[in-house]
Coordinates of C-alpha atoms in Angstrom, one line a residue:
Chain A
X75 CA -84.1 -30.3 196.2
X76 CA -82.6 -25.8 196.7
X77 CA -83.7 -26.9 200.9
X78 CA -81.8 -30.0 200.1
X79 CA -78.6 -29.1 198.6
X80 CA -78.7 -26.4 201.7
X81 CA -78.6 -28.9 204.3
X82 CA -76.6 -31.6 202.9
X83 CA -73.2 -27.8 202.6
X84 CA -74.5 -27.4 205.4
X85 CA -72.8 -30.2 207.1
X86 CA -70.5 -30.5 204.2
X87 CA -68.9 -26.9 205.5
X88 CA -70.1 -28.6 209.6
X89 CA -67.8 -32.0 209.0
X90 CA -64.9 -29.7 206.9
X91 CA -64.2 -27.2 210.1
X92 CA -63.7 -30.5 212.7
X93 CA -61.5 -32.0 210.5
X94 CA -59.5 -28.8 210.8
X95 CA -59.8 -29.0 213.9
X96 CA -58.6 -32.7 213.6
X97 CA -55.2 -30.9 211.9
X98 CA -54.8 -27.8 214.0
X99 CA -54.1 -30.6 217.1
X100 CA -52.3 -32.8 214.5
X101 CA -49.7 -29.0 214.3
X102 CA -50.8 -28.6 218.3
X103 CA -49.6 -32.1 219.6
X104 CA -46.8 -32.3 218.0
X105 CA -45.8 -28.3 218.9
X106 CA -46.2 -29.7 222.1
X107 CA -44.4 -32.6 222.4
X108 CA -41.7 -32.0 221.2
X109 CA -41.5 -29.1 224.2
X110 CA -42.5 -31.7 226.6
X111 CA -39.8 -34.6 226.3
X112 CA -36.8 -31.8 224.5
X113 CA -37.2 -29.2 227.6
X114 CA -39.1 -31.6 230.8
X115 CA -38.5 -34.2 229.6
X116 CA -41.4 -35.5 229.5
X117 CA -42.2 -38.2 226.3
X118 CA -45.9 -38.5 225.5
X119 CA -47.3 -41.3 224.5
X120 CA -50.4 -40.1 223.1
X121 CA -48.7 -37.9 220.4
X122 CA -47.9 -40.5 218.0
X123 CA -50.8 -42.9 218.5
X124 CA -53.4 -39.5 218.7
X125 CA -52.3 -38.0 215.7
X126 CA -52.1 -40.8 213.5
X127 CA -56.1 -41.3 214.2
X128 CA -56.8 -37.5 213.7
X129 CA -55.4 -38.2 210.1
X130 CA -58.1 -40.9 209.4
X131 CA -60.5 -38.1 210.4
X132 CA -58.6 -35.4 208.2
X133 CA -59.1 -37.1 205.3
X134 CA -62.9 -38.0 206.1
X135 CA -64.4 -35.9 207.2
X136 CA -63.3 -32.9 204.2
X137 CA -64.3 -35.1 201.9
X138 CA -67.2 -34.8 200.7
X139 CA -66.3 -30.5 201.6
X140 CA -63.7 -31.6 198.8
X141 CA -65.3 -33.4 196.8
X142 CA -68.7 -30.3 196.2
X143 CA -65.9 -27.4 194.9
X144 CA -64.7 -30.6 191.9
X145 CA -61.4 -30.7 194.8
X146 CA -61.0 -34.5 194.1
X147 CA -57.8 -34.4 191.2
X148 CA -59.4 -36.4 188.4
X149 CA -58.0 -37.1 185.0
X150 CA -59.5 -35.2 182.4
X151 CA -58.2 -35.4 178.7
X152 CA -60.7 -37.6 177.6
X153 CA -63.4 -35.4 178.9
X154 CA -62.3 -32.4 178.0
X155 CA -62.5 -33.9 174.3
X156 CA -66.0 -34.5 174.2
X157 CA -68.7 -33.2 172.8
X158 CA -71.4 -31.5 175.7
X159 CA -73.6 -35.2 175.3
X160 CA -70.2 -38.0 176.1
X161 CA -68.9 -35.5 178.5
X162 CA -72.6 -35.8 179.6
X163 CA -72.6 -39.3 179.4
X164 CA -69.2 -40.1 181.1
X165 CA -69.3 -37.2 185.1
X166 CA -73.0 -39.5 184.9
X167 CA -71.2 -42.6 184.6
X168 CA -68.8 -41.1 186.9
X169 CA -71.0 -39.9 189.8
X170 CA -72.2 -43.9 189.5
X171 CA -69.0 -45.1 190.6
X172 CA -68.7 -43.0 193.0
X173 CA -71.1 -43.5 194.8
X174 CA -71.1 -46.7 194.3
X175 CA -67.5 -46.2 196.5
X176 CA -69.3 -44.1 198.6
X177 CA -72.5 -46.7 199.1
X178 CA -69.6 -49.7 199.9
X179 CA -67.7 -48.1 201.9
X180 CA -70.5 -46.6 204.6
X181 CA -72.1 -50.2 204.7
X182 CA -68.8 -50.8 205.3
X183 CA -67.3 -49.0 207.4
X184 CA -70.1 -49.3 209.2
X185 CA -69.8 -53.1 209.2
X186 CA -65.9 -53.0 210.5
X187 CA -67.3 -50.0 213.3
X188 CA -69.6 -52.5 215.0
X189 CA -67.1 -55.7 214.2
X190 CA -64.6 -53.4 216.0
X191 CA -67.4 -52.2 218.7
X192 CA -68.8 -55.3 219.8
X193 CA -65.3 -57.8 219.6
X194 CA -63.5 -54.8 221.9
X195 CA -61.0 -54.7 220.2
X196 CA -58.1 -51.6 220.7
X197 CA -54.9 -51.3 219.1
X198 CA -52.1 -53.1 221.6
X199 CA -50.6 -49.9 223.3
X200 CA -50.3 -48.5 226.4
X201 CA -53.7 -46.5 225.9
X202 CA -55.8 -49.8 224.9
X203 CA -57.7 -46.4 222.7
X204 CA -61.0 -48.2 221.1
X205 CA -60.9 -48.4 216.7
X206 CA -63.9 -48.3 216.8
X207 CA -64.2 -45.3 217.6
X208 CA -61.8 -44.2 214.7
X209 CA -63.0 -46.1 212.1
X210 CA -66.0 -44.4 213.0
X211 CA -64.8 -41.9 210.5
X212 CA -64.2 -44.0 207.4
X213 CA -68.8 -44.8 207.4
X214 CA -69.3 -41.6 208.7
X215 CA -67.6 -40.1 205.9
X216 CA -68.5 -41.9 202.9
X217 CA -71.8 -41.4 204.7
X218 CA -71.7 -37.7 203.9
X219 CA -70.4 -38.2 200.1
X220 CA -73.0 -40.9 199.2
X221 CA -75.3 -37.9 199.7
X222 CA -72.8 -35.9 197.9
X223 CA -72.5 -38.5 194.9
X224 CA -76.3 -39.2 194.9
X225 CA -76.4 -35.2 194.2
X226 CA -74.0 -35.2 191.0
X227 CA -75.6 -37.9 189.5
X228 CA -79.5 -36.6 190.2
X229 CA -78.3 -33.2 188.8
X230 CA -76.6 -34.2 185.7
X231 CA -79.9 -35.9 185.4
X232 CA -82.1 -33.2 186.0
X233 CA -79.7 -30.8 182.7
X234 CA -80.1 -34.0 180.9
X235 CA -84.7 -33.2 180.8
X236 CA -84.1 -29.5 180.5
Chain B
X287 CA -55.2 -66.3 183.7
X288 CA -51.5 -66.3 183.9
X289 CA -50.5 -62.9 186.3
X290 CA -49.8 -60.9 183.6
X291 CA -53.1 -61.4 183.0
X292 CA -54.2 -59.9 185.9
X293 CA -52.4 -57.7 185.9
X294 CA -52.8 -56.4 182.2
X295 CA -56.5 -57.4 183.4
X296 CA -56.2 -54.6 186.9
X297 CA -54.6 -51.6 184.1
X298 CA -57.0 -51.8 182.2
X299 CA -59.4 -51.4 184.8
X300 CA -58.4 -48.8 186.7
X301 CA -57.2 -46.6 183.2
X302 CA -60.7 -46.5 182.3
X303 CA -61.7 -45.3 185.3
X304 CA -59.6 -42.9 185.1
X305 CA -60.3 -41.8 182.1
X306 CA -64.0 -41.8 182.4
X307 CA -63.5 -39.3 185.0
X308 CA -63.7 -40.9 188.5
X309 CA -61.2 -39.0 190.1
X310 CA -57.9 -41.4 190.8
X311 CA -58.4 -42.2 194.9
X312 CA -62.0 -43.1 193.8
X313 CA -61.0 -44.6 191.1
X314 CA -58.1 -47.2 193.3
X315 CA -61.0 -48.0 195.8
X316 CA -63.3 -48.9 193.2
X317 CA -60.3 -50.9 192.0
X318 CA -59.8 -51.3 195.5
X319 CA -63.6 -53.4 196.2
X320 CA -63.6 -55.0 193.5
X321 CA -60.2 -56.7 193.5
X322 CA -61.2 -57.1 197.2
X323 CA -64.6 -59.0 197.3
X324 CA -62.7 -61.8 194.0
X325 CA -59.4 -62.4 195.9
X326 CA -60.5 -61.8 199.1
X327 CA -63.8 -63.7 199.7
X328 CA -66.4 -62.1 198.9
X329 CA -67.5 -59.8 201.9
X330 CA -65.5 -60.7 204.5
X331 CA -62.4 -59.1 201.9
X332 CA -64.0 -56.6 201.7
X333 CA -64.0 -56.7 205.3
X334 CA -60.6 -56.8 205.5
X335 CA -60.7 -53.9 203.0
X336 CA -61.3 -51.4 205.0
X337 CA -59.4 -52.6 207.7
X338 CA -56.0 -51.4 205.3
X339 CA -58.1 -48.1 204.2
X340 CA -57.3 -47.4 208.5
X341 CA -54.1 -48.5 207.9
X342 CA -53.6 -46.8 205.1
X343 CA -53.6 -43.3 206.3
X344 CA -53.7 -43.5 210.4
X345 CA -49.5 -43.7 209.3
X346 CA -47.1 -41.3 211.3
X347 CA -45.0 -41.1 208.1
X348 CA -47.8 -38.9 206.5
X349 CA -48.8 -37.0 208.7
X350 CA -45.5 -34.3 207.5
X351 CA -48.0 -33.9 204.6
X352 CA -50.5 -31.2 206.3
X353 CA -48.1 -29.9 207.6
X354 CA -45.1 -29.7 204.9
X355 CA -48.6 -28.2 202.7
X356 CA -49.4 -25.7 205.4
X357 CA -46.0 -24.5 205.5
X358 CA -46.3 -23.5 201.9
X359 CA -50.2 -21.8 202.5
X360 CA -49.1 -20.1 205.0
X361 CA -44.9 -18.3 203.8
X362 CA -47.0 -17.7 199.5
X363 CA -50.1 -16.2 201.9
X364 CA -48.0 -13.3 203.7
X365 CA -46.5 -12.5 200.9
X366 CA -43.3 -12.5 202.4
X367 CA -42.2 -14.6 198.6
X368 CA -42.6 -10.8 197.1
X369 CA -40.3 -9.6 199.4
X370 CA -38.1 -12.3 199.4
X371 CA -37.7 -12.0 195.3
X372 CA -36.4 -8.4 196.3
X373 CA -33.4 -10.1 198.3
X374 CA -32.6 -12.7 195.7
X375 CA -32.7 -9.0 192.6
X376 CA -30.0 -7.7 194.8
X377 CA -27.9 -9.6 195.0
X378 CA -27.5 -10.6 191.2
X379 CA -25.4 -8.4 189.5
X380 CA -25.2 -8.1 185.8
X381 CA -25.4 -11.8 184.2
X382 CA -26.1 -12.8 181.3
X383 CA -30.1 -14.3 181.3
X384 CA -30.7 -12.3 184.6
X385 CA -33.7 -12.9 185.3
X386 CA -34.1 -16.3 184.4
X387 CA -31.1 -16.8 186.8
X388 CA -33.8 -15.4 189.7
X389 CA -36.3 -17.4 188.0
X390 CA -33.5 -20.1 189.8
X391 CA -32.6 -18.2 193.0
X392 CA -36.0 -17.5 193.4
X393 CA -37.8 -21.6 192.5
X394 CA -35.0 -23.1 195.1
X395 CA -35.5 -20.1 197.9
X396 CA -39.4 -21.5 197.0
X397 CA -38.9 -24.3 197.8
X398 CA -37.4 -24.3 200.8
X399 CA -40.7 -23.5 201.7
X400 CA -42.7 -24.9 199.5
X401 CA -43.8 -28.7 198.7
X402 CA -45.8 -27.9 195.5
X403 CA -44.4 -27.4 191.6
X404 CA -47.8 -26.2 190.8
X405 CA -48.0 -22.9 193.4
X406 CA -44.0 -22.0 193.0
X407 CA -45.1 -22.3 189.3
X408 CA -47.7 -19.7 189.2
X409 CA -46.2 -17.8 191.7
X410 CA -42.9 -17.2 190.3
X411 CA -44.8 -16.8 186.7
X412 CA -46.5 -13.3 188.7
X413 CA -43.8 -12.0 189.8
X414 CA -41.1 -12.2 186.9
X415 CA -42.5 -12.7 183.8
X416 CA -43.7 -8.9 183.1
X417 CA -41.1 -7.6 184.0
X418 CA -39.6 -10.1 181.6
X419 CA -41.5 -9.7 178.5
X420 CA -40.2 -5.0 179.1
X421 CA -36.9 -6.1 179.0
X422 CA -37.8 -8.1 176.0
X423 CA -36.9 -11.4 177.5
X424 CA -37.8 -14.0 174.6
X425 CA -40.6 -16.7 175.9
X426 CA -37.4 -19.8 175.7
X427 CA -36.0 -18.1 178.5
X428 CA -39.0 -16.4 180.5
X429 CA -41.2 -19.1 181.2
X430 CA -38.4 -22.3 180.3
X431 CA -36.3 -21.4 183.5
X432 CA -40.0 -21.2 185.6
X433 CA -41.1 -24.5 184.5
X434 CA -37.6 -25.5 185.3
X435 CA -37.2 -24.0 188.9
X436 CA -40.6 -24.9 189.8
X437 CA -40.4 -27.9 189.8
X438 CA -37.7 -27.4 192.1
X439 CA -40.7 -27.5 195.5
X440 CA -40.7 -31.4 195.1
X441 CA -37.1 -31.8 195.2
X442 CA -36.4 -29.7 198.3
X443 CA -38.0 -30.5 201.5
X444 CA -40.2 -29.2 202.7
X445 CA -41.6 -31.3 200.0
X446 CA -45.2 -33.6 199.9
X447 CA -44.6 -35.9 197.1
X448 CA -41.5 -36.9 199.3
X449 CA -43.2 -38.1 202.4
X450 CA -45.9 -39.9 200.3
X451 CA -42.9 -41.9 198.4
X452 CA -41.7 -42.6 201.8
X453 CA -44.5 -43.1 203.3
X454 CA -45.5 -45.5 200.6
X455 CA -42.1 -47.5 199.1
X456 CA -42.3 -48.4 203.2
X457 CA -38.6 -46.5 204.3
X458 CA -36.9 -43.8 206.0
X459 CA -39.0 -40.2 205.6
X460 CA -36.4 -38.0 207.5
X461 CA -33.5 -39.8 205.9
X462 CA -35.0 -39.6 202.4
X463 CA -36.2 -35.9 203.3
X464 CA -32.3 -34.6 203.5
X465 CA -31.7 -37.7 200.6
X466 CA -33.0 -34.8 198.1
X467 CA -31.3 -31.9 199.0
X468 CA -27.7 -32.7 197.0
X469 CA -30.3 -34.2 194.2
X470 CA -32.1 -30.6 194.0
X471 CA -29.5 -28.4 193.7
X472 CA -27.9 -30.1 191.3
X473 CA -30.9 -29.6 189.7
X474 CA -31.2 -25.2 189.8
X475 CA -27.0 -25.7 188.9
X476 CA -27.7 -28.0 185.6
X477 CA -30.8 -24.7 185.3
X478 CA -28.2 -22.4 185.4
X479 CA -25.2 -22.9 183.9
X480 CA -28.2 -24.2 180.8
X481 CA -28.8 -20.2 181.2
X482 CA -25.5 -19.3 181.5
X483 CA -24.2 -20.7 178.7
X484 CA -27.4 -20.2 176.8
X485 CA -27.5 -16.4 176.8
X486 CA -24.3 -16.1 175.8
X487 CA -24.6 -18.2 172.8
X488 CA -27.5 -16.5 172.2
X489 CA -27.3 -12.8 173.5
X490 CA -31.1 -11.5 172.6
X491 CA -32.8 -14.7 174.0
X492 CA -32.6 -12.7 177.2
X493 CA -31.1 -9.3 176.2
X494 CA -29.2 -7.6 179.3
X495 CA -30.1 -3.6 180.0
X496 CA -29.1 -2.0 183.3
X497 CA -30.2 -2.0 186.8
X498 CA -29.7 0.7 189.3
X499 CA -27.5 -1.1 191.9
X500 CA -29.2 -1.5 195.6
X501 CA -26.5 0.4 198.1
X502 CA -25.0 -2.7 200.9
X503 CA -26.5 -1.3 204.2
X504 CA -30.4 -1.3 202.0
X505 CA -29.5 -5.3 200.7
X506 CA -27.4 -6.8 204.7
X507 CA -31.0 -5.0 205.5
X508 CA -33.2 -6.1 204.3
X509 CA -31.5 -9.5 203.6
X510 CA -31.4 -9.6 207.6
X511 CA -34.5 -9.1 207.5
X512 CA -36.3 -11.2 205.2
X513 CA -33.4 -13.9 204.8
X514 CA -32.2 -14.5 208.0
X515 CA -35.6 -15.4 209.2
X516 CA -35.3 -18.3 206.2
X517 CA -32.2 -19.6 206.6
X518 CA -34.6 -21.0 210.7
X519 CA -37.2 -22.1 209.7
X520 CA -34.9 -24.5 206.6
X521 CA -33.2 -25.0 209.9
X522 CA -36.8 -26.2 211.0
X523 CA -37.6 -28.4 209.0
X524 CA -33.7 -30.0 208.3
X525 CA -31.1 -29.3 210.4
X526 CA -33.6 -30.8 213.2
X527 CA -34.2 -33.4 211.8
X528 CA -30.1 -33.5 210.9
X529 CA -28.9 -33.3 213.7
X530 CA -30.9 -36.4 214.7
X531 CA -32.8 -33.8 217.4
X532 CA -36.6 -33.9 216.2
X533 CA -37.8 -36.4 213.9
X534 CA -39.3 -35.5 210.3
X535 CA -43.0 -35.0 211.5
X536 CA -42.4 -32.6 214.6
X537 CA -39.7 -31.1 211.4
X538 CA -42.2 -30.1 209.9
X539 CA -44.8 -29.1 212.6
X540 CA -41.4 -27.0 213.6
X541 CA -41.7 -25.4 210.8
X542 CA -45.2 -25.6 210.1
X543 CA -46.2 -23.0 213.8
X544 CA -42.0 -21.9 212.2
X545 CA -43.5 -19.7 209.1
X546 CA -47.1 -19.0 211.3
X547 CA -45.1 -17.0 214.0
X548 CA -42.9 -15.7 211.1
X549 CA -45.9 -14.2 209.3
X550 CA -47.2 -12.5 212.9
X551 CA -43.5 -10.5 213.0
X552 CA -44.6 -9.3 209.5
X553 CA -48.5 -8.9 210.7
X554 CA -49.8 -11.0 208.2
X555 CA -50.7 -12.6 210.2
X556 CA -55.0 -12.6 210.1
X557 CA -58.0 -14.4 211.0
X558 CA -59.1 -14.1 207.9
X559 CA -56.2 -15.5 206.3
X560 CA -55.5 -18.3 208.5
X561 CA -58.2 -19.3 208.0
X562 CA -57.6 -20.0 204.2
X563 CA -54.5 -20.4 205.0
X564 CA -56.1 -23.6 207.3
X565 CA -59.2 -23.9 203.7
X566 CA -56.6 -24.3 201.4
X567 CA -54.0 -27.4 203.8
X568 CA -57.6 -29.2 203.5
X569 CA -57.5 -29.4 200.3
X570 CA -54.9 -30.5 199.3
X571 CA -53.9 -33.3 202.2
X572 CA -57.3 -34.6 202.3
X573 CA -56.9 -34.5 197.6
X574 CA -53.9 -36.4 198.4
X575 CA -54.8 -38.9 201.7
X576 CA -57.4 -39.8 199.5
X577 CA -55.6 -41.6 197.7
X578 CA -53.1 -42.9 199.8
X579 CA -56.1 -44.8 201.5
X580 CA -56.0 -47.3 198.1
X581 CA -52.1 -47.8 198.2
X582 CA -52.1 -50.6 201.2
X583 CA -54.9 -52.1 199.7
X584 CA -53.6 -52.0 196.1
X585 CA -50.4 -53.8 197.0
X586 CA -51.8 -56.1 198.7
X587 CA -54.3 -57.1 195.7
X588 CA -52.0 -56.9 193.1
X589 CA -48.4 -59.4 195.7
X590 CA -52.4 -61.7 196.1
X591 CA -52.3 -62.1 192.2
X592 CA -49.3 -63.1 192.0
X593 CA -48.4 -60.5 189.5
X594 CA -45.7 -58.5 192.2
X595 CA -43.9 -61.7 192.6
X596 CA -44.1 -62.5 188.5
X597 CA -42.7 -59.3 188.0
X598 CA -39.4 -59.8 190.3
X599 CA -38.9 -62.4 188.8
X600 CA -39.3 -61.9 185.4
X601 CA -37.0 -58.5 186.1
X602 CA -34.2 -60.3 187.8
X603 CA -34.2 -63.4 185.2
X604 CA -33.9 -60.7 182.1
X605 CA -30.3 -60.8 180.1
X606 CA -29.5 -57.0 181.3
X607 CA -27.6 -56.1 183.6
X608 CA -29.7 -55.1 186.9
X609 CA -28.8 -51.4 186.9
X610 CA -30.4 -51.3 182.7
X611 CA -33.7 -52.9 184.5
X612 CA -33.6 -49.9 186.6
X613 CA -33.2 -47.4 183.4
X614 CA -35.9 -49.1 182.2
X615 CA -38.0 -49.0 184.6
X616 CA -37.4 -45.1 184.5
X617 CA -38.0 -44.8 180.8
X618 CA -41.7 -46.9 181.7
X619 CA -42.1 -43.3 184.3
X620 CA -41.2 -40.8 181.7
X621 CA -43.5 -42.2 179.8
X622 CA -46.4 -42.5 182.2
X623 CA -45.4 -39.1 182.9
X624 CA -46.4 -37.6 179.8
X625 CA -49.4 -38.4 180.7
X626 CA -51.1 -39.1 184.3
X627 CA -50.2 -37.0 187.2
X628 CA -47.4 -37.8 189.6
X629 CA -48.8 -39.8 193.0
X630 CA -51.2 -41.8 190.4
X631 CA -47.9 -43.4 189.2
X632 CA -46.0 -43.6 193.1
X633 CA -49.4 -45.3 193.4
X634 CA -49.2 -48.0 190.4
X635 CA -44.9 -48.4 190.0
X636 CA -44.4 -48.6 193.4
X637 CA -46.0 -51.7 194.6
X638 CA -44.1 -53.4 191.6
X639 CA -41.1 -51.4 191.8
X640 CA -39.8 -51.7 194.6
X641 CA -39.9 -55.0 195.8
X642 CA -37.4 -55.2 192.3
X643 CA -35.0 -52.9 193.5
X644 CA -34.8 -54.6 197.3
X645 CA -33.9 -57.9 195.0
X646 CA -31.8 -56.3 192.7
X647 CA -29.2 -54.8 196.0
X648 CA -30.0 -51.4 195.1
X649 CA -31.2 -48.7 197.8
X650 CA -34.2 -47.3 198.0
X651 CA -33.9 -44.2 199.0
X652 CA -31.2 -43.6 196.0
X653 CA -34.1 -45.1 193.8
X654 CA -36.2 -43.2 195.3
X655 CA -34.8 -39.5 195.1
X656 CA -34.1 -40.5 191.2
X657 CA -37.6 -41.8 190.8
X658 CA -38.9 -38.3 193.0
X659 CA -36.9 -36.6 190.4
X660 CA -39.3 -37.9 187.1
X661 CA -41.9 -36.8 188.8
X662 CA -40.9 -33.1 189.3
X663 CA -40.4 -33.6 185.6
X664 CA -43.9 -35.3 184.6
X665 CA -45.7 -32.5 186.0
X666 CA -43.2 -31.0 183.5
X667 CA -44.0 -32.7 180.0
X668 CA -46.4 -32.6 177.2
X669 CA -49.0 -33.1 176.5
X670 CA -50.3 -33.0 180.2
X671 CA -48.4 -31.9 182.6
X672 CA -50.0 -29.9 184.5
X673 CA -47.4 -27.3 186.0
X674 CA -48.0 -26.5 181.9
X675 CA -51.5 -25.5 182.1
X676 CA -50.0 -24.0 185.8
X677 CA -47.6 -21.3 183.5
X678 CA -50.0 -21.2 180.4
X679 CA -52.7 -20.2 182.7
X680 CA -51.6 -16.8 184.4
X681 CA -48.4 -16.3 181.4
X682 CA -49.1 -12.9 179.4
X683 CA -51.5 -13.7 176.5
X684 CA -50.9 -14.4 172.6
X685 CA -48.8 -17.1 174.7
X686 CA -49.9 -20.7 172.9
X687 CA -49.7 -24.0 175.0
X688 CA -47.1 -25.5 172.8
X689 CA -45.0 -22.3 173.1
X690 CA -45.3 -23.3 176.5
X691 CA -44.3 -26.9 175.9
X692 CA -40.8 -25.8 173.7
X693 CA -39.4 -23.2 176.9
X694 CA -40.2 -27.1 178.6
X695 CA -37.9 -28.7 176.1
X696 CA -34.7 -27.8 177.7
X697 CA -35.2 -28.1 181.6
X698 CA -37.0 -31.5 180.8
X699 CA -33.3 -32.3 179.5
X700 CA -31.6 -30.6 182.1
X701 CA -33.5 -33.0 184.2
X702 CA -32.8 -36.2 182.9
X703 CA -29.0 -34.6 182.6
X704 CA -29.4 -35.2 186.4
X705 CA -31.5 -38.2 187.0
X706 CA -28.8 -40.0 184.3
X707 CA -25.7 -38.1 186.8
X708 CA -27.6 -39.6 190.0
X709 CA -28.2 -42.8 188.6
X710 CA -24.1 -43.3 187.4
X711 CA -23.0 -42.1 190.8
X712 CA -25.5 -43.1 193.3
X713 CA -23.1 -41.1 196.0
X714 CA -24.5 -38.9 194.8
X715 CA -27.4 -39.3 197.0
X716 CA -26.2 -41.3 199.6
X717 CA -23.9 -39.5 200.8
X718 CA -26.1 -36.4 202.6
X719 CA -28.0 -39.4 204.5
X720 CA -24.5 -41.0 205.7
X721 CA -24.3 -38.4 207.7
X722 CA -26.7 -37.4 209.5
X723 CA -27.5 -38.8 213.6
X724 CA -29.6 -41.9 213.9

């Protein structure tokens, strides 16, 4: 388990680092666009489209990393008011729901991505950028979320046995 | 089952998930998964759901969110907040409730740099509360103004929450960011008036004190050094947008870059600081955007069940004036705000309320501005406002949650007063965006 934890954390950190790169890209690309358009009269049509795509990558690549830090905001009024045993039961239920969501998003995300690739779908703009490359963020990030939520579910189970 | 039953079932399921502790983002996604399966023809519906996530997030209107968050993070980590507070301090003379007024002025200044009520309140608390205690201020005049002023962050651009509201409700982000400026300043004015009146009537709440005046030359120097660059940033964010030179996203990027440059000029920029700022930005952005992944599908499902249409019909056929319907919607959100945080309230109410607003012929920008103020109130309404807990955690030892609740009350009343004013005089919201270069 310890080894699995180390690996999972390493992959999550790598994924979060890529998400930060996507953030840097958004900042840089938009600033570049302002300068090129206003100073050199060179409007950059790709900036809008690619920065939008980057948002999806930021969201899904950062999600498992954030889940590890319990950073996805939740309502804790009931769980905080409850005693140890029920609190753990609810935490198990919550981890199970999150896991189920992550599995569904991984599976159907992968299907939707594959579908878009097979059909060669693209956004109807000048770039004709293939949709599947953007959609890929969803199954990738969700797969990592599966691992993270499975890990917290197992962790809670083990806690009960101890 | 009619649409009302379906709607009740959807809301009950969603609340049940949230209450057992499922993160808000995953509660919406879980509901959407079930909804898409049931209403959109099984597995095909789930494929459609994935595409709706893609549509929800790859939205140009959302781009200012991470950029605004980054701005605030860089500003707070660069230590410029403390310097700005000194500048504010040097210009405020011998007035009743001086430190409380400083909280309001400081909150307004911070609000032009950050969109996070929590960060603003925490910063004000750590900068001002020790001094307030030393000067014998009562809790109502030390914690209260900070609770109120922290919320200004939401109402004065840059405001991530404002961007999210406009993006979910699908109207112009730029126009909305300009529209909330006057309401935000009105709030600050309401807080300041309350403080002055209260401290004049009851001087023991905030004892007056003597302090050594700061030389004018020094004041001017500090203002140029720390105040002026701030104006440049404010211009980058609001001015460029107002003049029609840049879009909301471009202004946000210029503002974020401006903050980085400023931090560098103050020699506060280090690799560690940059890394921490970006990590914190990622944390907040992912948290918000992940909740947003459910927005499109959720409103589509509500529409599909007939709930949206049914509610619109019901609201327009009510035997009361249209304005009363608006008031009722605001009251509903005010009550929700006692128990929920702003983003989930927005996710739940926007797909239902905005179609009604459009049918009733009101401006969505106007309604959105009042709603945003309402969301600001939600962060300080007992029992579960998030900023209340932030302030409690940084307040001096011995402060109870009841103290914090009691301190918040007059400032909640000020906010509600401004909300009423905006409801009665829509021009307060619509005047400034009307002047924008299109």
